[in-house]
Amino acid sequence: MNDSLIESFNEVEELSNKLEQIISLSSKLTTESTKKDSTFLSDVLHIAKDILPESDYGSIFTIKNGKWFYENAIGHDLKKLQSLNLKKEYLFPQSSPAIFDSASFNELNFKRFPKNIAEEFNKATKPLKSSLIHTLKIDDEIVGGISLDISKESNKKFSPQSIKIFNAFGNLITAFLVNHRYLEEKENFQKDLIISIINLLEIHDEYTKGHSENVALLSRDIATKMKFTSDEIKKVYWTGLIHDIGKIVIDNRILNKPGKLTDEEFETIKKHPEFGYQTLKHSKKLKDMAVNIRAHHERFDGKGYPLGLKGEEIPLISRIICVADTWDAMTSKRSYRDPLPKEVALTEIIKNSGTQFDPKIVDVFLELIDKHKIT
Ligand SMILES: [Fe+2]
């Protein structure tokens, strides 16, 4: 076999190894894309550097509100880069990926930035031999960029394969970024929608003003103390926020009645956990929450409603919300009474541990009080 053939084989092998890395990366990015934008992009930078081992440093930035913001950097001074006032218009139009040697990169910096920023920028970055830059575009608009750099002292260089791979990688990041932003927008939309419904409930039932948020926050603190996973903690928070959603279909003359309720009126109000369940149970995503909402007025001794579930038959999240709900109801002002003093409310919670409440949850709640996390 002659030398050039061996070299070609080596090249193909190297290329196929890198392609394999990119393919395995796809599945990683799929799970990563549920993370926050900045975490996702920071991870992407580290993955890129692994794929192009000749690189020593790197950085990744996004364009936000007309500014150029460094999400992460390897080797360079991230804090300094983040402190520079980099405007979007400083971006230099270039084909992607673009390769610069240190001379042309410094020259470019002085062309694209005002002099003082160029000087600061060069101070914030390590001395480079060359840089490979890929701009990330969505619908022809630059939304960010990723750069991998070789140190001035290094004797390595970016090979033609590396440049091709980096290009493919850049396109892959863009695709995931589109997906990621879409997911984030969808999640934000869902949050906005839920918050709007809660606001509507608060107009409908004046007693719940602020109550949903308080219950959500306290339930979240209890779940955190109980070492729930971050996904479970989020679920507890959202369930707390919408636990009384079923009240929206109850006549507000009953909900807002200042005086004592008749037995019949009380029976109507008691239907709200079931109404909440009926409203949410059809959604695949909210079904779990629906079950937890239905059980937030169950009692540990089985004397609650609507199903009369007992002990651990009651979902754990419902048992948490039950304590947080009762605490907030007792310690908040109602039109017919002032808030109960904290000590009285606390005695009430302790007194009902094991009957109304799960004693394990009460213990965690008491620990939170002890640490003055609840005021
Ligand atoms: Fe309730």
mmCIF file of N, CA, C and O and ligand atoms in Angstrom, residues 243-244 247 272 296-297 325, ligand 1:
data_model
loop_
_atom_site.group_PDB
_atom_site.id
_atom_site.type_symbol
_atom_site.label_atom_id
_atom_site.label_comp_id
_atom_site.label_asym_id
_atom_site.label_seq_id
_atom_site.Cartn_x
_atom_site.Cartn_y
_atom_site.Cartn_z
ATOM 1 N N HIS A 243 -53.954 24.112 42.751
ATOM 2 C CA HIS A 243 -54.697 23.131 43.550
ATOM 3 C C HIS A 243 -56.180 23.490 43.718
ATOM 4 O O HIS A 243 -57.012 22.607 43.839
ATOM 5 N N ASP A 244 -56.509 24.780 43.706
ATOM 6 C CA ASP A 244 -57.911 25.169 43.915
ATOM 7 C C ASP A 244 -58.618 25.533 42.609
ATOM 8 O O ASP A 244 -59.670 26.184 42.647
ATOM 9 N N LYS A 247 -62.388 25.619 41.921
ATOM 10 C CA LYS A 247 -63.292 26.631 42.492
ATOM 11 C C LYS A 247 -63.829 27.565 41.417
ATOM 12 O O LYS A 247 -64.794 28.293 41.647
ATOM 13 N N HIS A 272 -64.905 21.221 44.880
ATOM 14 C CA HIS A 272 -63.863 21.812 44.034
ATOM 15 C C HIS A 272 -62.683 20.887 43.716
ATOM 16 O O HIS A 272 -62.158 20.957 42.606
ATOM 17 N N HIS A 296 -56.268 16.883 47.560
ATOM 18 C CA HIS A 296 -55.649 17.828 48.500
ATOM 19 C C HIS A 296 -56.490 18.105 49.751
ATOM 20 O O HIS A 296 -56.011 18.734 50.687
ATOM 21 N N HIS A 297 -57.747 17.630 49.777
ATOM 22 C CA HIS A 297 -58.534 17.760 51.012
ATOM 23 C C HIS A 297 -58.787 16.398 51.666
ATOM 24 O O HIS A 297 -59.648 16.278 52.540
ATOM 25 N N ASP A 325 -51.479 24.242 52.475
ATOM 26 C CA ASP A 325 -52.777 24.892 52.250
ATOM 27 C C ASP A 325 -53.391 25.316 53.591
ATOM 28 O O ASP A 325 -53.815 26.462 53.772
HETATM 29 FE FE FE B 1 -58.879 23.547 48.326
#
